[in-house]
Amino acid sequence: MVVEVPTTLLQATTLIAQVCPQAPPGAQVHVDNILGYVLWGVGILFFLGVVVAVGAIAGGRMLGMPHASTGGIIGLVIVFVAVIAYLILPGILDAMMGSGCV
């Protein structure tokens, strides 16, 4: 059984598929500010994570607490994995999403 699609429906579907989302005029400045704050915040959190992990490793070694130093090593590995994911995942998302047009 073959179903025929009316030409007008097909044209409407292709017209909808060509619509690209756009931000309202003047919104890009605010989006850039918010993304800048998020970028600085994430960078500071990565730095604090490394400092706390190194402090846990040093404190665990000096005070003879093997669980603290083990937790610091695990924390340091998690921070480095998060940094690598933070650098790789945006490229993967851009490749999956394409140009942003539906």
CSV table of C-alpha atoms in Angstrom, one decimal, residues 26 28 34 38 42 45 53-54 82 94:
chain,number,residue,atom,x,y,z
A,26,GLY,CA,20.9,42.5,22.1
A,28,GLN,CA,24.3,38.0,22.8
A,34,ILE,CA,27.1,34.6,31.6
A,38,VAL,CA,30.7,30.2,34.1
A,42,VAL,CA,34.7,26.2,36.4
A,45,LEU,CA,36.7,24.9,40.8
A,53,ALA,CA,43.6,16.9,46.5
A,54,VAL,CA,47.3,17.7,46.9
A,82,ALA,CA,36.9,16.1,34.6
A,94,ASP,CA,29.1,20.5,18.4
